[in-house]
JSON list of C-alpha atoms in Angstrom, two decimals:
[
{"chain": "A", "resi": 213, "resn": "UNK", "atom": "CA", "xyz": [195.99, 26.12, 156.36]},
{"chain": "A", "resi": 214, "resn": "UNK", "atom": "CA", "xyz": [194.40, 23.85, 153.76]},
{"chain": "A", "resi": 215, "resn": "UNK", "atom": "CA", "xyz": [195.92, 24.20, 150.30]},
{"chain": "A", "resi": 216, "resn": "UNK", "atom": "CA", "xyz": [193.54, 21.77, 148.59]},
{"chain": "A", "resi": 217, "resn": "UNK", "atom": "CA", "xyz": [191.71, 24.49, 146.64]},
{"chain": "A", "resi": 218, "resn": "UNK", "atom": "CA", "xyz": [194.94, 25.97, 145.31]},
{"chain": "A", "resi": 219, "resn": "UNK", "atom": "CA", "xyz": [196.21, 22.53, 144.35]},
{"chain": "A", "resi": 220, "resn": "UNK", "atom": "CA", "xyz": [192.96, 21.73, 142.51]},
{"chain": "A", "resi": 221, "resn": "UNK", "atom": "CA", "xyz": [193.08, 25.11, 140.76]},
{"chain": "A", "resi": 222, "resn": "UNK", "atom": "CA", "xyz": [196.63, 24.55, 139.52]},
{"chain": "A", "resi": 223, "resn": "UNK", "atom": "CA", "xyz": [195.73, 21.04, 138.36]},
{"chain": "A", "resi": 224, "resn": "UNK", "atom": "CA", "xyz": [192.64, 22.32, 136.52]},
{"chain": "A", "resi": 225, "resn": "UNK", "atom": "CA", "xyz": [194.43, 25.08, 134.64]},
{"chain": "A", "resi": 226, "resn": "UNK", "atom": "CA", "xyz": [197.27, 22.77, 133.59]},
{"chain": "A", "resi": 227, "resn": "UNK", "atom": "CA", "xyz": [195.34, 21.34, 130.61]},
{"chain": "A", "resi": 228, "resn": "UNK", "atom": "CA", "xyz": [194.68, 24.83, 129.21]},
{"chain": "A", "resi": 229, "resn": "UNK", "atom": "CA", "xyz": [198.28, 26.04, 129.53]},
{"chain": "A", "resi": 230, "resn": "UNK", "atom": "CA", "xyz": [201.07, 26.22, 126.98]},
{"chain": "A", "resi": 231, "resn": "UNK", "atom": "CA", "xyz": [204.37, 24.37, 127.49]},
{"chain": "A", "resi": 232, "resn": "UNK", "atom": "CA", "xyz": [205.86, 27.38, 129.30]},
{"chain": "A", "resi": 233, "resn": "UNK", "atom": "CA", "xyz": [202.71, 27.64, 131.38]},
{"chain": "A", "resi": 234, "resn": "UNK", "atom": "CA", "xyz": [203.11, 24.03, 132.51]},
{"chain": "A", "resi": 235, "resn": "UNK", "atom": "CA", "xyz": [206.71, 24.75, 133.54]},
{"chain": "A", "resi": 236, "resn": "UNK", "atom": "CA", "xyz": [205.41, 27.71, 135.59]},
{"chain": "A", "resi": 237, "resn": "UNK", "atom": "CA", "xyz": [202.82, 25.45, 137.23]},
{"chain": "A", "resi": 238, "resn": "UNK", "atom": "CA", "xyz": [205.48, 22.86, 138.07]},
{"chain": "A", "resi": 239, "resn": "UNK", "atom": "CA", "xyz": [207.69, 25.49, 139.70]},
{"chain": "A", "resi": 240, "resn": "UNK", "atom": "CA", "xyz": [204.79, 26.93, 141.71]},
{"chain": "A", "resi": 241, "resn": "UNK", "atom": "CA", "xyz": [203.65, 23.50, 142.85]},
{"chain": "A", "resi": 242, "resn": "UNK", "atom": "CA", "xyz": [207.01, 21.83, 143.55]},
{"chain": "A", "resi": 243, "resn": "UNK", "atom": "CA", "xyz": [209.33, 24.65, 144.60]},
{"chain": "A", "resi": 244, "resn": "UNK", "atom": "CA", "xyz": [206.85, 27.01, 146.21]},
{"chain": "A", "resi": 245, "resn": "UNK", "atom": "CA", "xyz": [203.68, 25.31, 147.42]},
{"chain": "A", "resi": 246, "resn": "UNK", "atom": "CA", "xyz": [205.25, 22.03, 148.55]},
{"chain": "A", "resi": 247, "resn": "UNK", "atom": "CA", "xyz": [208.29, 23.75, 150.06]},
{"chain": "A", "resi": 248, "resn": "UNK", "atom": "CA", "xyz": [205.99, 26.07, 151.97]},
{"chain": "A", "resi": 249, "resn": "UNK", "atom": "CA", "xyz": [203.68, 23.31, 153.25]},
{"chain": "A", "resi": 250, "resn": "UNK", "atom": "CA", "xyz": [206.38, 20.75, 154.06]},
{"chain": "A", "resi": 251, "resn": "UNK", "atom": "CA", "xyz": [209.14, 22.94, 155.51]},
{"chain": "A", "resi": 252, "resn": "UNK", "atom": "CA", "xyz": [208.65, 26.71, 155.63]},
{"chain": "A", "resi": 253, "resn": "UNK", "atom": "CA", "xyz": [205.67, 26.71, 158.00]},
{"chain": "A", "resi": 254, "resn": "UNK", "atom": "CA", "xyz": [207.72, 24.77, 160.58]},
{"chain": "A", "resi": 255, "resn": "UNK", "atom": "CA", "xyz": [210.73, 27.11, 160.30]},
{"chain": "A", "resi": 256, "resn": "UNK", "atom": "CA", "xyz": [208.63, 30.14, 161.22]},
{"chain": "A", "resi": 257, "resn": "UNK", "atom": "CA", "xyz": [206.56, 28.29, 163.84]},
{"chain": "A", "resi": 258, "resn": "UNK", "atom": "CA", "xyz": [206.41, 30.23, 167.14]},
{"chain": "A", "resi": 259, "resn": "UNK", "atom": "CA", "xyz": [208.71, 32.89, 165.68]},
{"chain": "A", "resi": 260, "resn": "UNK", "atom": "CA", "xyz": [207.56, 35.52, 168.18]},
{"chain": "A", "resi": 261, "resn": "UNK", "atom": "CA", "xyz": [208.18, 33.23, 171.16]},
{"chain": "A", "resi": 262, "resn": "UNK", "atom": "CA", "xyz": [211.68, 32.50, 169.88]},
{"chain": "A", "resi": 263, "resn": "UNK", "atom": "CA", "xyz": [212.48, 36.22, 169.40]},
{"chain": "A", "resi": 264, "resn": "UNK", "atom": "CA", "xyz": [214.58, 37.13, 172.43]},
{"chain": "A", "resi": 265, "resn": "UNK", "atom": "CA", "xyz": [215.94, 40.44, 173.71]},
{"chain": "A", "resi": 266, "resn": "UNK", "atom": "CA", "xyz": [218.59, 40.86, 176.44]},
{"chain": "A", "resi": 267, "resn": "UNK", "atom": "CA", "xyz": [216.16, 42.69, 178.73]},
{"chain": "A", "resi": 268, "resn": "UNK", "atom": "CA", "xyz": [212.96, 41.65, 180.49]},
{"chain": "A", "resi": 269, "resn": "UNK", "atom": "CA", "xyz": [211.24, 45.04, 180.40]},
{"chain": "A", "resi": 270, "resn": "UNK", "atom": "CA", "xyz": [207.50, 44.29, 179.96]},
{"chain": "A", "resi": 271, "resn": "UNK", "atom": "CA", "xyz": [206.36, 45.00, 176.41]},
{"chain": "A", "resi": 272, "resn": "UNK", "atom": "CA", "xyz": [209.87, 45.60, 175.04]},
{"chain": "A", "resi": 273, "resn": "UNK", "atom": "CA", "xyz": [210.17, 42.32, 173.15]},
{"chain": "A", "resi": 274, "resn": "UNK", "atom": "CA", "xyz": [206.67, 42.62, 171.67]},
{"chain": "A", "resi": 275, "resn": "UNK", "atom": "CA", "xyz": [207.30, 46.16, 170.43]},
{"chain": "A", "resi": 276, "resn": "UNK", "atom": "CA", "xyz": [210.69, 45.26, 168.94]},
{"chain": "A", "resi": 277, "resn": "UNK", "atom": "CA", "xyz": [209.31, 42.17, 167.22]},
{"chain": "A", "resi": 278, "resn": "UNK", "atom": "CA", "xyz": [206.46, 44.20, 165.73]},
{"chain": "A", "resi": 279, "resn": "UNK", "atom": "CA", "xyz": [208.95, 46.83, 164.53]},
{"chain": "A", "resi": 280, "resn": "UNK", "atom": "CA", "xyz": [211.26, 44.40, 162.74]},
{"chain": "A", "resi": 281, "resn": "UNK", "atom": "CA", "xyz": [208.52, 41.98, 161.59]},
{"chain": "A", "resi": 282, "resn": "UNK", "atom": "CA", "xyz": [205.43, 44.13, 160.89]},
{"chain": "A", "resi": 283, "resn": "UNK", "atom": "CA", "xyz": [204.01, 41.24, 158.85]},
{"chain": "A", "resi": 284, "resn": "UNK", "atom": "CA", "xyz": [204.96, 37.61, 159.35]},
{"chain": "A", "resi": 285, "resn": "UNK", "atom": "CA", "xyz": [207.28, 36.62, 156.50]},
{"chain": "A", "resi": 286, "resn": "UNK", "atom": "CA", "xyz": [205.73, 33.18, 156.13]},
{"chain": "A", "resi": 287, "resn": "UNK", "atom": "CA", "xyz": [202.18, 34.61, 156.02]},
{"chain": "A", "resi": 288, "resn": "UNK", "atom": "CA", "xyz": [203.26, 37.13, 153.42]},
{"chain": "A", "resi": 289, "resn": "UNK", "atom": "CA", "xyz": [204.74, 34.27, 151.39]},
{"chain": "A", "resi": 290, "resn": "UNK", "atom": "CA", "xyz": [201.43, 32.39, 151.71]},
{"chain": "A", "resi": 291, "resn": "UNK", "atom": "CA", "xyz": [199.52, 35.47, 150.52]},
{"chain": "A", "resi": 292, "resn": "UNK", "atom": "CA", "xyz": [201.93, 35.80, 147.59]},
{"chain": "A", "resi": 293, "resn": "UNK", "atom": "CA", "xyz": [201.29, 32.17, 146.60]},
{"chain": "A", "resi": 294, "resn": "UNK", "atom": "CA", "xyz": [197.54, 32.72, 146.65]},
{"chain": "A", "resi": 295, "resn": "UNK", "atom": "CA", "xyz": [197.64, 36.00, 144.72]},
{"chain": "A", "resi": 296, "resn": "UNK", "atom": "CA", "xyz": [199.95, 34.77, 141.94]},
{"chain": "A", "resi": 297, "resn": "UNK", "atom": "CA", "xyz": [197.94, 31.57, 141.48]},
{"chain": "A", "resi": 298, "resn": "UNK", "atom": "CA", "xyz": [194.36, 32.87, 141.44]},
{"chain": "A", "resi": 299, "resn": "UNK", "atom": "CA", "xyz": [194.61, 34.78, 138.10]},
{"chain": "A", "resi": 300, "resn": "UNK", "atom": "CA", "xyz": [194.77, 31.34, 136.50]},
{"chain": "A", "resi": 301, "resn": "UNK", "atom": "CA", "xyz": [191.18, 30.92, 137.69]},
{"chain": "A", "resi": 302, "resn": "UNK", "atom": "CA", "xyz": [190.18, 33.43, 134.99]},
{"chain": "A", "resi": 303, "resn": "UNK", "atom": "CA", "xyz": [191.20, 30.93, 132.31]},
{"chain": "A", "resi": 304, "resn": "UNK", "atom": "CA", "xyz": [189.27, 28.08, 133.95]},
{"chain": "A", "resi": 305, "resn": "UNK", "atom": "CA", "xyz": [186.17, 30.27, 134.31]},
{"chain": "A", "resi": 306, "resn": "UNK", "atom": "CA", "xyz": [186.40, 31.40, 130.67]},
{"chain": "A", "resi": 307, "resn": "UNK", "atom": "CA", "xyz": [186.58, 27.79, 129.46]},
{"chain": "A", "resi": 308, "resn": "UNK", "atom": "CA", "xyz": [183.61, 26.88, 131.71]},
{"chain": "A", "resi": 309, "resn": "UNK", "atom": "CA", "xyz": [181.69, 29.83, 130.23]},
{"chain": "A", "resi": 310, "resn": "UNK", "atom": "CA", "xyz": [182.36, 28.54, 126.70]},
{"chain": "A", "resi": 311, "resn": "UNK", "atom": "CA", "xyz": [181.25, 25.04, 127.62]},
{"chain": "A", "resi": 312, "resn": "UNK", "atom": "CA", "xyz": [178.03, 26.29, 129.27]},
{"chain": "A", "resi": 313, "resn": "UNK", "atom": "CA", "xyz": [177.33, 28.51, 126.27]},
{"chain": "A", "resi": 314, "resn": "UNK", "atom": "CA", "xyz": [177.55, 25.51, 123.94]},
{"chain": "A", "resi": 315, "resn": "UNK", "atom": "CA", "xyz": [175.18, 23.55, 126.20]},
{"chain": "A", "resi": 316, "resn": "UNK", "atom": "CA", "xyz": [172.63, 26.40, 126.23]},
{"chain": "A", "resi": 317, "resn": "UNK", "atom": "CA", "xyz": [172.66, 26.74, 122.45]},
{"chain": "A", "resi": 318, "resn": "UNK", "atom": "CA", "xyz": [172.91, 23.01, 121.85]},
{"chain": "A", "resi": 319, "resn": "UNK", "atom": "CA", "xyz": [175.46, 23.59, 119.12]},
{"chain": "A", "resi": 320, "resn": "UNK", "atom": "CA", "xyz": [179.21, 23.44, 118.55]},
{"chain": "A", "resi": 321, "resn": "UNK", "atom": "CA", "xyz": [180.22, 27.11, 118.82]},
{"chain": "A", "resi": 322, "resn": "UNK", "atom": "CA", "xyz": [183.97, 26.54, 119.22]},
{"chain": "A", "resi": 323, "resn": "UNK", "atom": "CA", "xyz": [186.40, 24.11, 117.66]},
{"chain": "A", "resi": 324, "resn": "UNK", "atom": "CA", "xyz": [187.57, 23.41, 121.18]},
{"chain": "A", "resi": 325, "resn": "UNK", "atom": "CA", "xyz": [186.39, 25.38, 124.28]},
{"chain": "A", "resi": 326, "resn": "UNK", "atom": "CA", "xyz": [189.94, 25.22, 125.63]},
{"chain": "A", "resi": 327, "resn": "UNK", "atom": "CA", "xyz": [191.68, 26.32, 122.43]},
{"chain": "A", "resi": 328, "resn": "UNK", "atom": "CA", "xyz": [193.89, 29.37, 122.87]},
{"chain": "A", "resi": 329, "resn": "UNK", "atom": "CA", "xyz": [192.24, 31.86, 120.51]},
{"chain": "A", "resi": 330, "resn": "UNK", "atom": "CA", "xyz": [189.99, 34.91, 120.52]},
{"chain": "A", "resi": 331, "resn": "UNK", "atom": "CA", "xyz": [188.64, 35.89, 123.91]},
{"chain": "A", "resi": 332, "resn": "UNK", "atom": "CA", "xyz": [190.33, 33.03, 125.74]},
{"chain": "A", "resi": 333, "resn": "UNK", "atom": "CA", "xyz": [193.70, 34.22, 124.45]},
{"chain": "A", "resi": 334, "resn": "UNK", "atom": "CA", "xyz": [192.98, 37.71, 125.82]},
{"chain": "A", "resi": 335, "resn": "UNK", "atom": "CA", "xyz": [191.97, 36.21, 129.18]},
{"chain": "A", "resi": 336, "resn": "UNK", "atom": "CA", "xyz": [195.14, 34.13, 129.27]},
{"chain": "A", "resi": 337, "resn": "UNK", "atom": "CA", "xyz": [197.31, 37.17, 128.49]},
{"chain": "A", "resi": 338, "resn": "UNK", "atom": "CA", "xyz": [195.55, 39.18, 131.21]},
{"chain": "A", "resi": 339, "resn": "UNK", "atom": "CA", "xyz": [196.22, 36.36, 133.69]},
{"chain": "A", "resi": 340, "resn": "UNK", "atom": "CA", "xyz": [199.92, 36.40, 132.73]},
{"chain": "A", "resi": 341, "resn": "UNK", "atom": "CA", "xyz": [200.14, 40.15, 133.25]},
{"chain": "A", "resi": 342, "resn": "UNK", "atom": "CA", "xyz": [198.31, 39.87, 136.58]},
{"chain": "A", "resi": 343, "resn": "UNK", "atom": "CA", "xyz": [200.63, 37.13, 137.83]},
{"chain": "A", "resi": 344, "resn": "UNK", "atom": "CA", "xyz": [203.69, 39.11, 136.79]},
{"chain": "A", "resi": 345, "resn": "UNK", "atom": "CA", "xyz": [202.35, 42.24, 138.49]},
{"chain": "A", "resi": 346, "resn": "UNK", "atom": "CA", "xyz": [201.68, 40.37, 141.73]},
{"chain": "A", "resi": 347, "resn": "UNK", "atom": "CA", "xyz": [205.13, 38.77, 141.67]},
{"chain": "A", "resi": 348, "resn": "UNK", "atom": "CA", "xyz": [206.88, 42.12, 141.23]},
{"chain": "A", "resi": 349, "resn": "UNK", "atom": "CA", "xyz": [204.61, 43.79, 143.78]},
{"chain": "A", "resi": 350, "resn": "UNK", "atom": "CA", "xyz": [205.29, 41.20, 146.48]},
{"chain": "A", "resi": 351, "resn": "UNK", "atom": "CA", "xyz": [209.04, 41.22, 145.85]},
{"chain": "A", "resi": 352, "resn": "UNK", "atom": "CA", "xyz": [208.99, 45.01, 146.29]},
{"chain": "A", "resi": 353, "resn": "UNK", "atom": "CA", "xyz": [206.87, 44.62, 149.43]},
{"chain": "A", "resi": 354, "resn": "UNK", "atom": "CA", "xyz": [209.30, 42.07, 150.89]},
{"chain": "A", "resi": 355, "resn": "UNK", "atom": "CA", "xyz": [212.20, 44.40, 150.17]},
{"chain": "A", "resi": 356, "resn": "UNK", "atom": "CA", "xyz": [210.53, 47.47, 151.70]},
{"chain": "A", "resi": 357, "resn": "UNK", "atom": "CA", "xyz": [209.21, 45.72, 154.82]},
{"chain": "A", "resi": 358, "resn": "UNK", "atom": "CA", "xyz": [212.39, 43.83, 155.72]},
{"chain": "A", "resi": 359, "resn": "UNK", "atom": "CA", "xyz": [215.07, 45.96, 154.08]},
{"chain": "A", "resi": 360, "resn": "UNK", "atom": "CA", "xyz": [216.09, 43.21, 151.68]},
{"chain": "A", "resi": 361, "resn": "UNK", "atom": "CA", "xyz": [216.10, 39.42, 151.62]},
{"chain": "A", "resi": 362, "resn": "UNK", "atom": "CA", "xyz": [218.54, 38.85, 154.44]},
{"chain": "A", "resi": 363, "resn": "UNK", "atom": "CA", "xyz": [217.74, 37.79, 158.01]},
{"chain": "A", "resi": 364, "resn": "UNK", "atom": "CA", "xyz": [220.22, 39.22, 160.56]},
{"chain": "A", "resi": 365, "resn": "UNK", "atom": "CA", "xyz": [221.18, 37.27, 163.65]},
{"chain": "A", "resi": 366, "resn": "UNK", "atom": "CA", "xyz": [221.13, 40.38, 165.82]},
{"chain": "A", "resi": 367, "resn": "UNK", "atom": "CA", "xyz": [218.98, 43.53, 165.66]},
{"chain": "A", "resi": 368, "resn": "UNK", "atom": "CA", "xyz": [219.26, 46.56, 167.89]},
{"chain": "A", "resi": 369, "resn": "UNK", "atom": "CA", "xyz": [216.03, 48.08, 169.17]},
{"chain": "A", "resi": 370, "resn": "UNK", "atom": "CA", "xyz": [215.45, 51.38, 170.96]},
{"chain": "A", "resi": 371, "resn": "UNK", "atom": "CA", "xyz": [211.67, 51.48, 170.73]},
{"chain": "A", "resi": 372, "resn": "UNK", "atom": "CA", "xyz": [209.61, 52.55, 173.75]},
{"chain": "A", "resi": 373, "resn": "UNK", "atom": "CA", "xyz": [209.04, 51.02, 176.36]},
{"chain": "A", "resi": 374, "resn": "UNK", "atom": "CA", "xyz": [212.61, 49.67, 176.10]},
{"chain": "A", "resi": 375, "resn": "UNK", "atom": "CA", "xyz": [214.69, 51.85, 178.52]},
{"chain": "A", "resi": 376, "resn": "UNK", "atom": "CA", "xyz": [217.68, 51.93, 176.15]},
{"chain": "A", "resi": 377, "resn": "UNK", "atom": "CA", "xyz": [219.07, 50.27, 173.01]},
{"chain": "A", "resi": 378, "resn": "UNK", "atom": "CA", "xyz": [218.73, 46.52, 173.49]},
{"chain": "A", "resi": 379, "resn": "UNK", "atom": "CA", "xyz": [220.04, 43.57, 171.52]},
{"chain": "A", "resi": 380, "resn": "UNK", "atom": "CA", "xyz": [217.41, 41.21, 170.13]},
{"chain": "A", "resi": 381, "resn": "UNK", "atom": "CA", "xyz": [218.15, 37.84, 168.59]},
{"chain": "A", "resi": 382, "resn": "UNK", "atom": "CA", "xyz": [216.20, 36.22, 165.74]},
{"chain": "A", "resi": 383, "resn": "UNK", "atom": "CA", "xyz": [215.82, 32.44, 165.87]},
{"chain": "A", "resi": 384, "resn": "UNK", "atom": "CA", "xyz": [217.11, 30.27, 163.00]},
{"chain": "A", "resi": 385, "resn": "UNK", "atom": "CA", "xyz": [218.29, 33.25, 160.87]},
{"chain": "A", "resi": 386, "resn": "UNK", "atom": "CA", "xyz": [220.32, 31.17, 158.39]},
{"chain": "A", "resi": 387, "resn": "UNK", "atom": "CA", "xyz": [217.45, 28.76, 157.78]},
{"chain": "A", "resi": 388, "resn": "UNK", "atom": "CA", "xyz": [215.00, 31.60, 157.28]},
{"chain": "A", "resi": 389, "resn": "UNK", "atom": "CA", "xyz": [217.43, 33.32, 154.92]},
{"chain": "A", "resi": 390, "resn": "UNK", "atom": "CA", "xyz": [217.59, 30.17, 152.76]},
{"chain": "A", "resi": 391, "resn": "UNK", "atom": "CA", "xyz": [213.80, 30.12, 152.40]},
{"chain": "A", "resi": 392, "resn": "UNK", "atom": "CA", "xyz": [213.69, 33.83, 151.57]},
{"chain": "A", "resi": 393, "resn": "UNK", "atom": "CA", "xyz": [216.25, 33.17, 148.83]},
{"chain": "A", "resi": 394, "resn": "UNK", "atom": "CA", "xyz": [213.96, 30.42, 147.54]},
{"chain": "A", "resi": 395, "resn": "UNK", "atom": "CA", "xyz": [211.15, 33.01, 147.42]},
{"chain": "A", "resi": 396, "resn": "UNK", "atom": "CA", "xyz": [213.39, 35.44, 145.53]},
{"chain": "A", "resi": 397, "resn": "UNK", "atom": "CA", "xyz": [214.77, 32.94, 143.00]},
{"chain": "A", "resi": 398, "resn": "UNK", "atom": "CA", "xyz": [211.46, 31.22, 142.25]},
{"chain": "A", "resi": 399, "resn": "UNK", "atom": "CA", "xyz": [209.64, 34.55, 141.96]},
{"chain": "A", "resi": 400, "resn": "UNK", "atom": "CA", "xyz": [212.23, 35.89, 139.50]},
{"chain": "A", "resi": 401, "resn": "UNK", "atom": "CA", "xyz": [212.08, 32.64, 137.53]},
{"chain": "A", "resi": 402, "resn": "UNK", "atom": "CA", "xyz": [208.28, 32.82, 137.39]},
{"chain": "A", "resi": 403, "resn": "UNK", "atom": "CA", "xyz": [208.46, 36.45, 136.21]},
{"chain": "A", "resi": 404, "resn": "UNK", "atom": "CA", "xyz": [210.84, 35.45, 133.40]},
{"chain": "A", "resi": 405, "resn": "UNK", "atom": "CA", "xyz": [208.58, 32.55, 132.40]},
{"chain": "A", "resi": 406, "resn": "UNK", "atom": "CA", "xyz": [205.46, 34.75, 132.41]},
{"chain": "A", "resi": 407, "resn": "UNK", "atom": "CA", "xyz": [207.10, 37.44, 130.29]},
{"chain": "A", "resi": 408, "resn": "UNK", "atom": "CA", "xyz": [208.52, 34.83, 127.90]},
{"chain": "A", "resi": 409, "resn": "UNK", "atom": "CA", "xyz": [205.15, 33.11, 127.55]},
{"chain": "A", "resi": 410, "resn": "UNK", "atom": "CA", "xyz": [203.40, 36.45, 127.00]},
{"chain": "A", "resi": 411, "resn": "UNK", "atom": "CA", "xyz": [205.89, 37.41, 124.28]},
{"chain": "A", "resi": 412, "resn": "UNK", "atom": "CA", "xyz": [205.61, 33.97, 122.68]},
{"chain": "A", "resi": 413, "resn": "UNK", "atom": "CA", "xyz": [201.80, 34.12, 122.50]},
{"chain": "A", "resi": 414, "resn": "UNK", "atom": "CA", "xyz": [201.83, 37.66, 121.08]},
{"chain": "A", "resi": 415, "resn": "UNK", "atom": "CA", "xyz": [204.43, 36.66, 118.48]},
{"chain": "A", "resi": 416, "resn": "UNK", "atom": "CA", "xyz": [202.53, 33.49, 117.57]},
{"chain": "A", "resi": 417, "resn": "UNK", "atom": "CA", "xyz": [199.23, 35.38, 117.25]},
{"chain": "A", "resi": 418, "resn": "UNK", "atom": "CA", "xyz": [200.89, 38.10, 115.12]},
{"chain": "A", "resi": 419, "resn": "UNK", "atom": "CA", "xyz": [202.42, 35.52, 112.77]},
{"chain": "A", "resi": 420, "resn": "UNK", "atom": "CA", "xyz": [199.06, 33.76, 112.52]},
{"chain": "A", "resi": 421, "resn": "UNK", "atom": "CA", "xyz": [197.27, 37.02, 111.64]},
{"chain": "A", "resi": 422, "resn": "UNK", "atom": "CA", "xyz": [199.88, 37.96, 109.05]},
{"chain": "A", "resi": 423, "resn": "UNK", "atom": "CA", "xyz": [199.63, 34.50, 107.48]},
{"chain": "A", "resi": 424, "resn": "UNK", "atom": "CA", "xyz": [195.83, 34.77, 107.29]},
{"chain": "A", "resi": 425, "resn": "UNK", "atom": "CA", "xyz": [196.06, 38.19, 105.65]},
{"chain": "A", "resi": 426, "resn": "UNK", "atom": "CA", "xyz": [198.57, 36.84, 103.15]},
{"chain": "A", "resi": 427, "resn": "UNK", "atom": "CA", "xyz": [196.35, 33.86, 102.26]},
{"chain": "A", "resi": 428, "resn": "UNK", "atom": "CA", "xyz": [193.34, 36.14, 101.88]},
{"chain": "A", "resi": 429, "resn": "UNK", "atom": "CA", "xyz": [195.34, 38.52, 99.68]},
{"chain": "A", "resi": 430, "resn": "UNK", "atom": "CA", "xyz": [196.49, 35.63, 97.48]},
{"chain": "A", "resi": 431, "resn": "UNK", "atom": "CA", "xyz": [192.93, 34.31, 97.19]},
{"chain": "A", "resi": 432, "resn": "UNK", "atom": "CA", "xyz": [191.54, 37.75, 96.28]},
{"chain": "A", "resi": 433, "resn": "UNK", "atom": "CA", "xyz": [194.19, 38.41, 93.62]}
]
């Protein structure tokens, strides 16, 4: 899979982010995207071929693997990366809209097309909420699909066409568990950063509005 588009997207939104937003981008790029590309894909490579059961009944291993891994963990992680990163595209598109609007009118309509105010602030807040929602949703999905964030060494399967309960062994369970913990920790950290940044922007905007009202009241009196 080529991650060039996602890398370019994260680089483009960096200049329109707050300090907390840049920390979020660094975590996504260094501890999620690079870890996935450099290491995680290789850990889950040929995971179905390396899933072994102590019986050679035709179809038994395939059915057991599908039961315990209904969705590939590494592909679900990749989908999570894409979904939590793309809301940032809203901010880039909004800035591009402002710039194109200024070109059409041939006038300076904004102090700075990338300044965090008005509609762009709303778009940025929506992107934060979307990213937080996707993070929580995927963590819940991971938990429901795999019964937690642990990878057992041995699973017992009694699915048809297996003639009885058979023991199946998962390859590299400790290594996979480490990467799932990375998913959990980085996702929780990103959620905290998104919520903190959202609260900070709301607080900053509220203070700014109150200050403007106060100045206007002083000027009118």
